[in-house]
Amino acid sequence: MQTFSTIAFDLDGTLAESKSAITEEMSGLLCSLLGHHNVAVVSGGSLQQFQKQLLGHLACQNPEVLRNLYLFPTNGSALYVYKDNIWTPIYQELLTDAEKSKILSAWDKALSESGVALPTPSYGPVAEDRGTQITFSACGQEAPISAKEVWDPDQKKRMAIREVMLPLLPGFAVSFGGMTSVDVTRAGIDKAYAMEKIMNYLHIEKDVIMFVGDKLDPGGNDFAARRSGVTCIPVANASDTAKLIRKIISEG
Ligand SMILES: [Mg+2]
């Protein structure tokens, strides 16, 4: 296998099961990988979500290796690195208040015009302000996987919502995250953008980067990574990813 200095991962469904924490095994594998590689994690989630699913469970014996970890929450609209024991933003493309209210009203209009009904009961607030991104979780932010997997398995509901939202939001990107989420960021911010940012920040070329994700097919929320020209490796789930990491570590 070609040698890669930098391995980038999607979070949900790739390093961890949806909205769940990484396993102890995954923590061990990531810590070993961080000893010899740069590791980037790119997800639609907020930094707080990274904390819950990844950072709070990443127990590296040598915390020095965390300096090789690069976090891209909200699809790459921010980058955090570990400096002086704190996750420190390198950049953050924050939405303005005016942009946020425009996005919220586009969502309301999309619901009334598309005829798509949100599921009941709702599990917590639907709209979440992630600073650089607004995320709408159709079933509510605290919804169990069982409620989420039945709502929009073929993405048709979210496509109908997006069709109404897009013309109302020129200059913004509307993408799908997780099983029921709709993410809105400024246009051009996606996993390819995050790959560009890591290349610039580390002064590396695309041929030394591998991206690993569970949704790399067209229409999937990792598909944009392919556009960046980095090597993309599809995985089925987190245990598939664990196998791949073991292989990378054993090949040095
Ligand atoms: Mg995923």
mmCIF file of C-alpha atoms and ligand atoms in Angstrom:
data_model
loop_
_atom_site.group_PDB
_atom_site.id
_atom_site.type_symbol
_atom_site.label_atom_id
_atom_site.label_comp_id
_atom_site.label_asym_id
_atom_site.label_seq_id
_atom_site.Cartn_x
_atom_site.Cartn_y
_atom_site.Cartn_z
ATOM 1 C CA MET A 1 0.000 0.000 0.000
ATOM 2 C CA GLN A 2 1.057 3.556 -0.739
ATOM 3 C CA THR A 3 2.368 5.483 2.289
ATOM 4 C CA PHE A 4 0.098 8.131 3.743
ATOM 5 C CA SER A 5 1.262 10.696 6.306
ATOM 6 C CA THR A 6 -2.236 11.865 7.089
ATOM 7 C CA ILE A 7 -5.383 9.832 7.671
ATOM 8 C CA ALA A 8 -8.699 11.706 7.725
ATOM 9 C CA PHE A 9 -11.856 10.130 9.111
ATOM 10 C CA ASP A 10 -15.529 10.866 9.110
ATOM 11 C CA LEU A 11 -16.887 10.480 12.668
ATOM 12 C CA ASP A 12 -20.454 9.096 12.711
ATOM 13 C CA GLY A 13 -20.679 5.570 11.299
ATOM 14 C CA THR A 14 -16.920 5.560 10.649
ATOM 15 C CA LEU A 15 -15.048 6.005 13.966
ATOM 16 C CA ALA A 16 -18.165 5.505 16.100
ATOM 17 C CA GLU A 17 -21.735 4.305 15.664
ATOM 18 C CA SER A 18 -24.252 7.106 15.069
ATOM 19 C CA LYS A 19 -24.123 9.654 17.928
ATOM 20 C CA SER A 20 -22.308 7.089 20.106
ATOM 21 C CA ALA A 21 -18.878 7.197 21.693
ATOM 22 C CA ILE A 22 -15.823 5.506 20.196
ATOM 23 C CA THR A 23 -15.047 2.132 21.750
ATOM 24 C CA GLU A 24 -12.056 1.499 23.997
ATOM 25 C CA GLU A 25 -10.532 -0.497 21.163
ATOM 26 C CA MET A 26 -10.941 2.432 18.770
ATOM 27 C CA SER A 27 -9.346 4.753 21.331
ATOM 28 C CA GLY A 28 -6.303 2.471 21.523
ATOM 29 C CA LEU A 29 -6.033 2.223 17.750
ATOM 30 C CA LEU A 30 -6.294 5.990 17.254
ATOM 31 C CA CYS A 31 -3.655 6.642 19.922
ATOM 32 C CA SER A 32 -1.261 4.227 18.160
ATOM 33 C CA LEU A 33 -2.036 5.759 14.793
ATOM 34 C CA LEU A 34 -1.385 9.255 16.191
ATOM 35 C CA GLY A 35 2.127 8.148 17.173
ATOM 36 C CA HIS A 36 3.205 8.033 13.531
ATOM 37 C CA HIS A 37 0.535 9.828 11.492
ATOM 38 C CA ASN A 38 -1.434 13.025 11.397
ATOM 39 C CA VAL A 39 -5.077 12.213 12.039
ATOM 40 C CA ALA A 40 -7.909 14.500 10.950
ATOM 41 C CA VAL A 41 -11.561 14.023 11.886
ATOM 42 C CA VAL A 42 -14.202 15.757 9.761
ATOM 43 C CA SER A 43 -17.874 15.744 10.681
ATOM 44 C CA GLY A 44 -21.040 17.797 10.499
ATOM 45 C CA GLY A 45 -21.159 17.756 14.302
ATOM 46 C CA SER A 46 -20.116 20.590 16.599
ATOM 47 C CA LEU A 47 -16.937 20.583 18.696
ATOM 48 C CA GLN A 48 -19.179 19.690 21.644
ATOM 49 C CA GLN A 49 -20.293 16.596 19.717
ATOM 50 C CA PHE A 50 -16.615 15.703 19.086
ATOM 51 C CA GLN A 51 -16.089 15.999 22.831
ATOM 52 C CA LYS A 52 -18.960 13.590 23.547
ATOM 53 C CA GLN A 53 -18.169 10.987 20.915
ATOM 54 C CA LEU A 54 -14.400 11.211 20.509
ATOM 55 C CA LEU A 55 -12.303 13.401 22.813
ATOM 56 C CA GLY A 56 -13.970 12.345 26.056
ATOM 57 C CA HIS A 57 -13.139 8.707 25.275
ATOM 58 C CA LEU A 58 -9.733 9.085 23.673
ATOM 59 C CA ALA A 59 -7.377 7.925 26.404
ATOM 60 C CA CYS A 60 -3.832 8.140 25.041
ATOM 61 C CA GLN A 61 -1.076 7.130 27.464
ATOM 62 C CA ASN A 62 1.128 9.743 25.889
ATOM 63 C CA PRO A 63 -1.005 12.898 25.514
ATOM 64 C CA GLU A 64 1.759 14.431 23.373
ATOM 65 C CA VAL A 65 0.354 12.491 20.408
ATOM 66 C CA LEU A 66 -2.788 14.674 20.511
ATOM 67 C CA ARG A 67 -0.690 17.345 18.827
ATOM 68 C CA ASN A 68 -1.054 15.246 15.683
ATOM 69 C CA LEU A 69 -4.862 15.376 15.813
ATOM 70 C CA TYR A 70 -6.773 17.906 13.686
ATOM 71 C CA LEU A 71 -10.470 18.430 14.315
ATOM 72 C CA PHE A 72 -12.813 19.771 11.652
ATOM 73 C CA PRO A 73 -16.274 20.141 13.206
ATOM 74 C CA THR A 74 -19.261 21.470 11.235
ATOM 75 C CA ASN A 75 -18.002 20.062 7.926
ATOM 76 C CA GLY A 76 -14.717 21.954 8.029
ATOM 77 C CA SER A 77 -16.047 25.418 8.760
ATOM 78 C CA ALA A 78 -13.671 25.389 11.735
ATOM 79 C CA LEU A 79 -10.321 23.755 12.585
ATOM 80 C CA TYR A 80 -9.155 23.012 16.129
ATOM 81 C CA VAL A 81 -5.705 21.826 17.199
ATOM 82 C CA TYR A 82 -4.328 20.829 20.611
ATOM 83 C CA LYS A 83 -2.169 23.662 21.960
ATOM 84 C CA ASP A 84 -1.072 24.018 25.594
ATOM 85 C CA ASN A 85 -3.551 21.289 26.582
ATOM 86 C CA ILE A 86 -6.536 23.129 25.091
ATOM 87 C CA TRP A 87 -8.422 22.575 21.835
ATOM 88 C CA THR A 88 -7.708 25.863 20.128
ATOM 89 C CA PRO A 89 -9.423 27.209 17.005
ATOM 90 C CA ILE A 90 -7.159 27.982 14.052
ATOM 91 C CA TYR A 91 -10.076 29.404 12.094
ATOM 92 C CA GLN A 92 -13.870 29.588 12.520
ATOM 93 C CA GLU A 93 -16.193 30.808 9.835
ATOM 94 C CA LEU A 94 -19.012 31.993 12.058
ATOM 95 C CA LEU A 95 -22.419 32.773 10.585
ATOM 96 C CA THR A 96 -23.787 36.249 11.304
ATOM 97 C CA ASP A 97 -27.097 36.720 13.133
ATOM 98 C CA ALA A 98 -28.708 37.907 9.895
ATOM 99 C CA GLU A 99 -27.527 34.777 8.086
ATOM 100 C CA LYS A 100 -28.859 32.597 10.887
ATOM 101 C CA SER A 101 -32.343 34.077 10.813
ATOM 102 C CA LYS A 102 -32.440 33.768 7.036
ATOM 103 C CA ILE A 103 -31.631 30.058 7.368
ATOM 104 C CA LEU A 104 -34.255 29.505 10.063
ATOM 105 C CA SER A 105 -37.003 31.105 7.999
ATOM 106 C CA ALA A 106 -35.986 29.087 4.910
ATOM 107 C CA TRP A 107 -36.455 25.922 6.976
ATOM 108 C CA ASP A 108 -39.930 27.003 8.146
ATOM 109 C CA LYS A 109 -40.926 27.855 4.603
ATOM 110 C CA ALA A 110 -39.559 24.522 3.326
ATOM 111 C CA LEU A 111 -41.686 22.604 5.826
ATOM 112 C CA SER A 112 -44.873 24.406 4.872
ATOM 113 C CA GLU A 113 -44.252 24.283 1.088
ATOM 114 C CA SER A 114 -42.775 20.804 0.684
ATOM 115 C CA GLY A 115 -45.602 19.127 2.558
ATOM 116 C CA VAL A 116 -43.052 17.121 4.536
ATOM 117 C CA ALA A 117 -44.216 16.617 8.107
ATOM 118 C CA LEU A 118 -41.785 16.299 10.977
ATOM 119 C CA PRO A 119 -42.237 13.052 12.901
ATOM 120 C CA THR A 120 -44.104 12.996 16.211
ATOM 121 C CA PRO A 121 -43.231 12.727 18.988
ATOM 122 C CA SER A 122 -40.248 15.061 18.719
ATOM 123 C CA TYR A 123 -37.212 14.359 20.866
ATOM 124 C CA GLY A 124 -35.878 17.770 21.814
ATOM 125 C CA PRO A 125 -35.226 20.909 19.748
ATOM 126 C CA VAL A 126 -34.978 20.528 15.965
ATOM 127 C CA ALA A 127 -32.757 23.516 15.112
ATOM 128 C CA GLU A 128 -29.269 23.742 16.569
ATOM 129 C CA ASP A 129 -26.961 26.726 16.184
ATOM 130 C CA ARG A 130 -23.445 25.352 15.823
ATOM 131 C CA GLY A 131 -21.875 28.766 15.265
ATOM 132 C CA THR A 132 -20.546 28.025 11.806
ATOM 133 C CA GLN A 133 -23.529 25.909 10.783
ATOM 134 C CA ILE A 134 -27.230 25.511 11.533
ATOM 135 C CA THR A 135 -28.301 21.886 11.836
ATOM 136 C CA PHE A 136 -31.922 20.748 11.693
ATOM 137 C CA SER A 137 -32.486 17.328 13.273
ATOM 138 C CA ALA A 138 -35.914 16.300 12.004
ATOM 139 C CA CYS A 139 -36.749 13.980 14.940
ATOM 140 C CA GLY A 140 -35.224 16.306 17.557
ATOM 141 C CA GLN A 141 -31.637 16.299 18.807
ATOM 142 C CA GLU A 142 -32.169 13.620 21.464
ATOM 143 C CA ALA A 143 -33.985 11.156 19.212
ATOM 144 C CA PRO A 144 -33.059 7.464 19.541
ATOM 145 C CA ILE A 145 -31.623 5.711 16.482
ATOM 146 C CA SER A 146 -34.820 3.620 16.210
ATOM 147 C CA ALA A 147 -36.877 6.784 15.610
ATOM 148 C CA LYS A 148 -34.355 8.225 13.170
ATOM 149 C CA GLU A 149 -33.813 5.223 10.928
ATOM 150 C CA VAL A 150 -37.457 4.998 9.874
ATOM 151 C CA TRP A 151 -38.102 8.672 9.110
ATOM 152 C CA ASP A 152 -36.189 9.271 5.860
ATOM 153 C CA PRO A 153 -34.207 6.165 4.862
ATOM 154 C CA ASP A 154 -34.227 7.089 1.145
ATOM 155 C CA GLN A 155 -33.528 10.819 1.808
ATOM 156 C CA LYS A 156 -36.636 11.752 -0.208
ATOM 157 C CA LYS A 157 -38.128 13.915 2.538
ATOM 158 C CA ARG A 158 -34.901 15.834 2.978
ATOM 159 C CA MET A 159 -34.511 16.240 -0.784
ATOM 160 C CA ALA A 160 -37.980 17.823 -0.938
ATOM 161 C CA ILE A 161 -37.035 20.170 1.901
ATOM 162 C CA ARG A 162 -33.747 21.075 0.247
ATOM 163 C CA GLU A 163 -35.471 21.859 -3.045
ATOM 164 C CA VAL A 164 -37.451 24.634 -1.347
ATOM 165 C CA MET A 165 -34.523 25.871 0.753
ATOM 166 C CA LEU A 166 -31.828 26.199 -1.922
ATOM 167 C CA PRO A 167 -33.346 29.063 -3.969
ATOM 168 C CA LEU A 168 -34.083 30.926 -0.716
ATOM 169 C CA LEU A 169 -30.448 30.655 0.372
ATOM 170 C CA PRO A 170 -28.084 31.771 -2.385
ATOM 171 C CA GLY A 171 -24.483 31.511 -1.189
ATOM 172 C CA PHE A 172 -25.278 28.689 1.228
ATOM 173 C CA ALA A 173 -24.882 24.937 1.019
ATOM 174 C CA VAL A 174 -27.620 22.612 2.228
ATOM 175 C CA SER A 175 -26.348 19.105 2.925
ATOM 176 C CA PHE A 176 -27.561 15.988 4.703
ATOM 177 C CA GLY A 177 -25.856 14.679 7.807
ATOM 178 C CA GLY A 178 -26.521 11.546 9.839
ATOM 179 C CA MET A 179 -29.871 9.841 9.250
ATOM 180 C CA THR A 180 -32.277 12.789 9.587
ATOM 181 C CA SER A 181 -30.226 15.990 9.666
ATOM 182 C CA VAL A 182 -30.062 18.903 7.279
ATOM 183 C CA ASP A 183 -26.943 21.067 7.670
ATOM 184 C CA VAL A 184 -26.681 24.606 6.338
ATOM 185 C CA THR A 185 -23.292 26.312 6.022
ATOM 186 C CA ARG A 186 -21.859 28.929 3.703
ATOM 187 C CA ALA A 187 -21.476 27.482 0.203
ATOM 188 C CA GLY A 188 -18.309 25.638 -0.607
ATOM 189 C CA ILE A 189 -17.868 24.238 2.898
ATOM 190 C CA ASP A 190 -17.849 20.459 2.785
ATOM 191 C CA LYS A 191 -15.440 17.585 3.264
ATOM 192 C CA ALA A 192 -13.422 18.622 0.171
ATOM 193 C CA TYR A 193 -12.990 22.061 1.719
ATOM 194 C CA ALA A 194 -11.720 20.444 4.928
ATOM 195 C CA MET A 195 -9.201 18.434 2.858
ATOM 196 C CA GLU A 196 -7.953 21.665 1.224
ATOM 197 C CA LYS A 197 -7.597 23.235 4.674
ATOM 198 C CA ILE A 198 -5.546 20.341 6.039
ATOM 199 C CA MET A 199 -3.267 20.453 2.970
ATOM 200 C CA ASN A 200 -2.682 24.179 3.477
ATOM 201 C CA TYR A 201 -2.225 23.950 7.212
ATOM 202 C CA LEU A 202 0.244 21.035 7.115
ATOM 203 C CA HIS A 203 1.836 22.039 3.787
ATOM 204 C CA ILE A 204 1.187 18.620 2.313
ATOM 205 C CA GLU A 205 -0.110 17.365 -1.037
ATOM 206 C CA LYS A 206 -3.238 15.335 -1.675
ATOM 207 C CA ASP A 207 -1.273 12.183 -2.522
ATOM 208 C CA VAL A 208 -0.222 11.659 1.121
ATOM 209 C CA ILE A 209 -3.776 11.927 2.486
ATOM 210 C CA MET A 210 -6.240 9.080 2.921
ATOM 211 C CA PHE A 211 -9.896 9.825 3.688
ATOM 212 C CA VAL A 212 -11.984 7.102 5.333
ATOM 213 C CA GLY A 213 -15.788 7.346 5.417
ATOM 214 C CA ASP A 214 -18.984 5.278 5.518
ATOM 215 C CA LYS A 215 -20.912 7.459 3.031
ATOM 216 C CA LEU A 216 -18.585 7.880 0.060
ATOM 217 C CA ASP A 217 -21.157 6.936 -2.581
ATOM 218 C CA PRO A 218 -22.853 9.659 -4.674
ATOM 219 C CA GLY A 219 -25.455 11.379 -2.481
ATOM 220 C CA GLY A 220 -23.615 10.320 0.688
ATOM 221 C CA ASN A 221 -22.324 12.924 3.121
ATOM 222 C CA ASP A 222 -18.687 11.896 2.551
ATOM 223 C CA PHE A 223 -18.934 12.034 -1.247
ATOM 224 C CA ALA A 224 -17.541 15.579 -1.423
ATOM 225 C CA ALA A 225 -14.203 14.304 -0.097
ATOM 226 C CA ARG A 226 -13.657 12.545 -3.438
ATOM 227 C CA ARG A 227 -13.575 15.905 -5.224
ATOM 228 C CA SER A 228 -10.461 16.898 -3.296
ATOM 229 C CA GLY A 229 -8.437 14.204 -5.065
ATOM 230 C CA VAL A 230 -7.247 12.494 -1.877
ATOM 231 C CA THR A 231 -7.367 8.686 -1.729
ATOM 232 C CA CYS A 232 -10.828 7.713 -0.457
ATOM 233 C CA ILE A 233 -11.435 4.404 1.300
ATOM 234 C CA PRO A 234 -15.061 3.385 1.970
ATOM 235 C CA VAL A 235 -15.883 1.471 5.130
ATOM 236 C CA ALA A 236 -19.134 -0.194 6.234
ATOM 237 C CA ASN A 237 -18.939 0.696 9.937
ATOM 238 C CA ALA A 238 -16.596 1.392 12.847
ATOM 239 C CA SER A 239 -15.347 -2.185 13.158
ATOM 240 C CA ASP A 240 -14.408 -2.089 9.473
ATOM 241 C CA THR A 241 -12.484 1.122 10.225
ATOM 242 C CA ALA A 242 -10.722 -0.576 13.151
ATOM 243 C CA LYS A 243 -9.528 -3.307 10.767
ATOM 244 C CA LEU A 244 -8.205 -0.701 8.341
ATOM 245 C CA ILE A 245 -6.351 1.195 11.092
ATOM 246 C CA ARG A 246 -4.699 -2.039 12.254
ATOM 247 C CA LYS A 247 -3.528 -2.606 8.687
ATOM 248 C CA ILE A 248 -2.129 0.945 8.389
ATOM 249 C CA ILE A 249 -0.288 0.593 11.719
ATOM 250 C CA SER A 250 1.174 -2.806 10.814
ATOM 251 C CA GLU A 251 2.449 -1.497 7.493
ATOM 252 C CA GLY A 252 4.016 1.499 9.239
HETATM 253 MG MG MG B 1 -20.712 8.949 8.465
#
